[in-house]
Amino acid sequence: MTSIGGAASSGMVDWNLAVATATRLVRPGPEVSRDEARAVVAELRGHAKASEEHVRAFTRMIPEGVRPADTPVLVVDRAGWVRANVAGFREVLKPLLDKMQERRGSSPGSAVFGAVGGKVTGVELGMLLSFLSSRVLGQYETFAPPTRELPAGENGGGRLLLVAPNIVHVERELDVDPHDFRLWVCLHEETHRTQFTGVPWLRDHLEGEIQSFLGETDVDPMTILERLREAAQSLAGSRPEGEEGDSGRSLVELVQTPAQREILGRLTAVMSLLEGHADFVMDGVGPQIVPSVAEIREKFQQRRAKGASRLDQALRKLLGLDAKLRQYRDGERFVRAVVDQVGMDGFNRVWTSPNTLPTKAEIAKPADWVARVHSRTEG
């Protein structure tokens, strides 16, 4: 197994053990023959390439003739998704973990935490990743460093991941046309790639906000470890029936200071914009090139809304995934309302600078964003 960076087994999290645990526990994907698997991979790569032209023509984010920095499309299995995300987590969380490592010696729970160590944290993180690895269809990875196994774009550019077994699983579960569904998924994920390649400042802005959020964190390491343990115990079915633990608060909510709440509000607004924009583009382009898009959208929305089991719902709450579902809905409503009012080019002023991004309040009241941005630029 490839090591995730240098001294991956030391410190607060044993990253290699997280990968090994997730890989060992990950559920097998749907049964496909070798030839079927090759065909799925080839089709996803083809759809991703075709989606570029459709998304760019619809969004008009990238001027004609301009070639943004290229980023690779990687069709991965569930274990590949785990490895990519562990690399990304390690990169983004390094400042926070370094800070927690410094506090570890003076923390009241340092002796207990020292006994538990990074290995238990690695195992529990691996359990969570194994759970998530069967649920993600695709992902534009913005921050992960390139490796030989998982290349990325130049100069900090990202990579587009398409998780083939999950796409096949969902298309079978929904009983929809597989070729249409694969293209539909690619349209959504390609929109995310277009957002980041077409808006050069967006990656650095998001990274700055995330690092500011993590820099404000003032939480005992044992608290985060306890939240990871609660989630892992949920997966193992070992938590008492009905026990929510700390009122069912998510991991994100546990590390909020007043300053973090402000940053988190801005991050929530940006993520709502990005996810809602992707849904809006997917619906806008879909009818032209995906014959069964209406059926796919209806069935997928029903699946997204109801989730799976009670366990799934509890974990979504703990990991903050229920907030992500709201981001899709709220963001899509914002984009649609703005485009209806000022057109696509008027909406695209959102990408001008960090100052033209919507606030969390403006996501809920699109007319306020239009009044602020358009009156300022036209006044």
XYZ file of C-alpha atoms in Angstrom:
379
model
C 0.000 0.000 0.000
C 1.254 3.468 -0.878
C 2.163 5.628 2.097
C 0.124 8.821 2.405
C 3.029 11.218 2.750
C 6.037 11.038 5.065
C 5.618 10.116 8.710
C 1.993 9.188 8.185
C 1.783 6.922 11.201
C 2.816 9.551 13.739
C 0.880 12.347 15.399
C -2.837 12.742 15.905
C -4.009 10.505 13.036
C -2.414 7.401 11.557
C -3.312 8.167 7.955
C -1.978 4.909 6.517
C -4.056 2.971 9.021
C -7.115 5.031 8.025
C -6.585 3.967 4.401
C -5.956 0.341 5.340
C -9.048 0.212 7.571
C -11.335 1.821 5.008
C -10.011 -0.388 2.217
C -10.539 -3.505 4.316
C -14.073 -2.544 5.353
C -15.325 -1.040 2.104
C -18.280 -2.925 0.716
C -17.868 -4.616 -2.658
C -19.452 -2.849 -5.577
C -22.099 -4.261 -7.892
C -21.231 -7.380 -9.834
C -19.904 -6.591 -13.300
C -17.778 -8.573 -15.688
C -14.310 -7.392 -16.658
C -15.590 -6.316 -20.066
C -18.515 -4.446 -18.497
C -16.159 -2.659 -16.119
C -13.912 -1.554 -18.990
C -16.948 -0.316 -20.913
C -18.214 1.709 -17.922
C -14.808 3.340 -17.408
C -14.500 4.210 -21.100
C -18.022 5.616 -21.238
C -17.523 7.773 -18.139
C -14.318 9.216 -19.569
C -16.094 9.947 -22.843
C -19.046 11.567 -21.094
C -16.735 13.697 -18.950
C -15.014 14.991 -22.073
C -18.305 15.658 -23.883
C -19.702 17.415 -20.802
C -16.950 20.056 -20.972
C -18.338 21.570 -24.155
C -21.965 21.416 -23.026
C -21.304 22.957 -19.594
C -19.074 25.726 -20.925
C -21.558 26.648 -23.656
C -24.442 26.794 -21.179
C -22.690 28.620 -18.337
C -20.610 31.024 -20.480
C -18.118 31.119 -17.600
C -15.101 30.529 -19.839
C -14.761 32.904 -22.835
C -14.630 31.257 -26.244
C -11.089 30.506 -27.297
C -9.737 30.520 -23.728
C -8.170 27.269 -22.581
C -8.153 27.030 -18.768
C -5.611 24.906 -16.942
C -6.336 21.247 -17.607
C -7.220 18.922 -14.770
C -7.347 15.135 -15.054
C -10.472 12.986 -14.979
C -9.924 9.867 -12.880
C -12.390 6.991 -12.885
C -11.807 5.240 -9.551
C -13.194 2.439 -7.412
C -14.199 2.909 -3.780
C -10.692 2.239 -2.464
C -9.307 4.808 -4.910
C -11.788 7.385 -3.630
C -10.639 6.655 -0.065
C -6.962 7.130 -0.927
C -7.650 10.390 -2.730
C -9.695 11.805 0.135
C -7.235 10.799 2.831
C -4.547 12.680 0.896
C -6.826 15.715 0.690
C -7.810 15.579 4.371
C -4.197 15.297 5.424
C -3.283 18.376 3.403
C -6.170 20.550 4.593
C -6.155 19.441 8.238
C -2.401 19.659 8.802
C -2.470 23.106 10.503
C -5.278 22.017 12.847
C -3.616 18.719 13.719
C -0.295 20.435 14.343
C -2.072 22.822 16.712
C -3.827 19.960 18.497
C -0.517 18.101 18.766
C 0.980 21.099 20.558
C -1.954 21.234 22.983
C -1.854 17.521 23.590
C 0.877 17.767 26.236
C -1.041 20.305 28.354
C -4.523 18.875 27.826
C -6.268 17.325 30.859
C -6.964 14.241 28.764
C -3.478 13.965 27.356
C -2.636 10.750 29.175
C -5.788 9.046 27.933
C -5.333 10.415 24.451
C -1.699 9.359 24.438
C -2.758 5.804 25.214
C -5.388 5.827 22.510
C -3.111 7.596 20.061
C -3.323 8.190 16.365
C -3.936 4.527 15.599
C -7.411 4.453 17.107
C -8.211 7.744 15.405
C -6.969 6.277 12.134
C -9.166 3.199 12.540
C -12.245 5.271 13.321
C -11.613 7.683 10.455
C -11.180 4.654 8.209
C -14.573 3.311 9.308
C -16.244 6.589 8.383
C -14.504 6.735 5.019
C -15.558 3.186 4.220
C -19.152 4.239 4.879
C -18.907 7.330 2.695
C -16.996 5.608 -0.105
C -20.090 3.720 -1.243
C -22.228 6.876 -1.419
C -20.237 9.374 -3.493
C -20.877 9.346 -7.256
C -18.327 11.951 -8.222
C -16.216 14.693 -6.723
C -14.067 17.574 -7.896
C -11.069 17.435 -5.582
C -9.707 20.910 -5.085
C -6.901 20.588 -2.554
C -5.412 17.108 -2.767
C -1.726 16.941 -3.710
C -0.808 14.895 -6.796
C 0.669 11.437 -6.450
C 1.895 8.939 -9.026
C -1.303 6.935 -8.547
C -3.621 9.964 -8.393
C -2.344 12.810 -10.604
C -3.744 16.339 -10.360
C -3.600 19.526 -12.397
C -0.517 21.707 -12.505
C 0.139 24.514 -10.024
C -2.290 23.268 -7.407
C -5.029 22.363 -9.866
C -7.540 19.744 -8.856
C -8.810 16.502 -10.306
C -12.227 15.130 -11.159
C -13.078 11.788 -9.571
C -15.867 9.563 -10.892
C -16.610 6.572 -8.645
C -17.625 3.921 -11.164
C -19.082 1.207 -8.858
C -21.305 3.742 -7.078
C -22.629 5.131 -10.346
C -23.473 1.629 -11.562
C -25.074 0.777 -8.203
C -27.351 3.840 -8.222
C -28.384 3.526 -11.876
C -29.455 -0.056 -11.154
C -31.184 0.899 -7.904
C -33.159 3.665 -9.644
C -33.825 1.467 -12.695
C -32.920 4.244 -15.142
C -31.148 4.221 -18.492
C -27.476 3.666 -17.564
C -26.024 5.677 -20.445
C -28.250 8.663 -19.691
C -27.522 8.455 -15.960
C -23.747 8.372 -16.460
C -23.875 11.450 -18.666
C -26.164 13.214 -16.183
C -23.699 12.598 -13.341
C -20.809 13.827 -15.495
C -22.662 17.076 -16.238
C -22.917 17.836 -12.512
C -19.284 17.049 -11.776
C -18.003 18.835 -14.877
C -19.794 21.965 -13.682
C -17.668 21.874 -10.531
C -14.521 21.519 -12.621
C -15.607 24.477 -14.767
C -16.259 26.558 -11.638
C -12.714 26.097 -10.374
C -10.868 26.219 -13.697
C -12.925 29.183 -14.914
C -12.597 31.202 -11.683
C -8.863 31.220 -10.858
C -9.237 32.912 -7.461
C -11.899 30.518 -6.147
C -9.580 27.766 -4.944
C -7.316 30.095 -2.969
C -10.324 31.895 -1.516
C -11.896 28.658 -0.297
C -8.610 27.387 1.095
C -8.104 30.660 2.948
C -11.567 30.457 4.498
C -11.067 26.825 5.527
C -7.687 27.570 7.085
C -9.161 30.555 8.919
C -11.914 28.294 10.231
C -9.445 25.654 11.385
C -7.133 28.289 12.824
C -9.916 29.473 15.116
C -10.513 25.991 16.459
C -10.110 25.771 20.208
C -11.203 22.282 21.153
C -9.707 19.537 23.253
C -8.424 16.600 21.158
C -10.483 14.209 23.261
C -13.683 15.939 22.134
C -12.993 15.306 18.458
C -11.900 11.761 19.229
C -15.181 11.188 21.060
C -17.194 12.424 18.065
C -15.266 10.094 15.754
C -15.910 7.241 18.176
C -19.650 7.965 18.253
C -19.812 7.867 14.461
C -17.722 4.694 14.297
C -19.888 3.035 16.961
C -22.968 3.933 14.937
C -21.471 2.085 12.000
C -20.657 -0.902 14.174
C -24.156 -0.878 15.655
C -22.721 -0.703 19.187
C -24.313 2.516 20.411
C -27.358 2.169 22.673
C -30.719 2.417 20.930
C -31.874 6.004 20.625
C -28.653 7.509 21.992
C -27.789 10.617 20.026
C -24.778 11.795 22.021
C -24.454 15.523 22.783
C -27.892 16.263 21.292
C -26.830 14.755 17.980
C -24.534 17.631 17.096
C -22.385 17.254 14.021
C -18.607 17.191 13.977
C -18.583 20.660 12.423
C -20.781 22.145 15.145
C -18.455 20.929 17.861
C -15.521 23.071 16.740
C -17.262 26.419 16.392
C -16.201 29.606 18.144
C -18.050 32.880 17.428
C -15.432 33.762 14.813
C -15.846 30.318 13.244
C -19.605 30.770 12.978
C -19.021 33.814 10.790
C -16.554 31.940 8.603
C -18.832 28.911 8.445
C -21.682 31.154 7.298
C -19.546 32.348 4.383
C -18.428 28.817 3.562
C -22.006 27.555 3.661
C -23.038 30.286 1.223
C -20.223 29.430 -1.197
C -20.916 25.698 -1.042
C -24.640 26.333 -1.563
C -23.773 28.424 -4.614
C -21.440 25.786 -6.076
C -23.783 22.841 -5.478
C -26.905 24.724 -6.542
C -25.199 26.001 -9.684
C -24.201 22.429 -10.592
C -27.793 21.236 -10.167
C -29.090 24.186 -12.190
C -26.649 23.501 -15.033
C -27.428 19.797 -14.957
C -31.133 20.574 -15.353
C -30.477 23.213 -18.010
C -28.226 21.091 -20.215
C -29.882 17.761 -19.475
C -33.014 18.022 -21.656
C -30.876 18.691 -24.758
C -28.649 15.630 -24.451
C -30.139 13.270 -21.832
C -33.445 11.892 -23.188
C -34.664 10.481 -19.867
C -33.505 13.388 -17.691
C -36.954 14.060 -16.196
C -37.282 10.473 -14.955
C -33.710 10.447 -13.622
C -34.142 13.756 -11.801
C -37.410 12.719 -10.157
C -36.103 9.346 -8.982
C -32.787 10.781 -7.809
C -34.503 13.568 -5.844
C -36.680 11.007 -4.097
C -33.625 8.934 -3.227
C -31.732 12.004 -2.003
C -34.645 13.186 0.144
C -35.477 9.967 1.936
C -31.937 8.726 2.482
C -31.616 5.112 3.531
C -31.926 3.603 6.981
C -32.174 5.180 10.409
C -28.443 4.495 10.757
C -27.779 6.386 7.544
C -29.820 9.343 8.790
C -27.990 9.409 12.138
C -24.608 9.396 10.436
C -25.659 12.070 7.968
C -26.572 14.235 10.950
C -23.335 13.548 12.806
C -21.171 14.185 9.736
C -23.131 17.255 8.692
C -24.360 15.624 5.458
C -27.947 16.746 6.063
C -26.669 20.317 5.714
C -25.228 19.387 2.321
C -28.681 18.322 1.114
C -30.041 21.748 2.064
C -27.194 23.350 0.142
C -28.369 21.684 -3.078
C -31.911 22.959 -2.628
C -31.143 26.475 -1.388
C -28.354 27.065 -3.865
C -30.367 25.880 -6.851
C -33.236 28.194 -5.903
C -30.786 31.121 -5.626
C -29.225 30.481 -9.037
C -32.574 29.993 -10.755
C -34.042 33.170 -9.241
C -31.015 35.287 -10.215
C -30.876 33.926 -13.778
C -34.617 34.551 -14.152
C -34.109 38.147 -13.025
C -30.857 39.216 -14.718
C -29.969 36.417 -17.153
C -26.952 34.118 -17.260
C -24.421 36.902 -17.871
C -25.917 38.878 -15.004
C -25.659 35.850 -12.757
C -22.033 35.313 -13.792
C -21.074 38.506 -11.984
C -21.089 36.246 -8.934
C -17.675 34.987 -10.093
C -16.076 38.473 -10.291
C -14.385 38.426 -6.878
C -14.926 37.202 -3.304
C -16.903 40.411 -2.697
C -19.546 39.403 -5.262
C -20.173 35.980 -3.749
C -23.590 35.767 -2.063
C -23.853 35.887 1.687
C -25.774 33.213 3.561
C -28.679 35.672 3.913
C -28.592 36.439 0.178
C -28.782 32.744 -0.701
C -32.200 32.830 0.971
C -33.100 36.221 -0.609
C -31.651 36.317 -4.148
C -33.180 39.740 -4.860
C -30.920 41.212 -2.169
C -27.831 39.906 -3.992
C -29.100 41.323 -7.291
C -29.719 44.702 -5.667
C -26.292 44.774 -4.023
C -24.145 43.566 -6.923
C -26.004 45.032 -9.882
C -26.765 48.398 -8.363
C -23.113 48.756 -7.347
C -21.750 47.811 -10.768
C -24.326 49.821 -12.705
C -24.600 52.827 -10.407
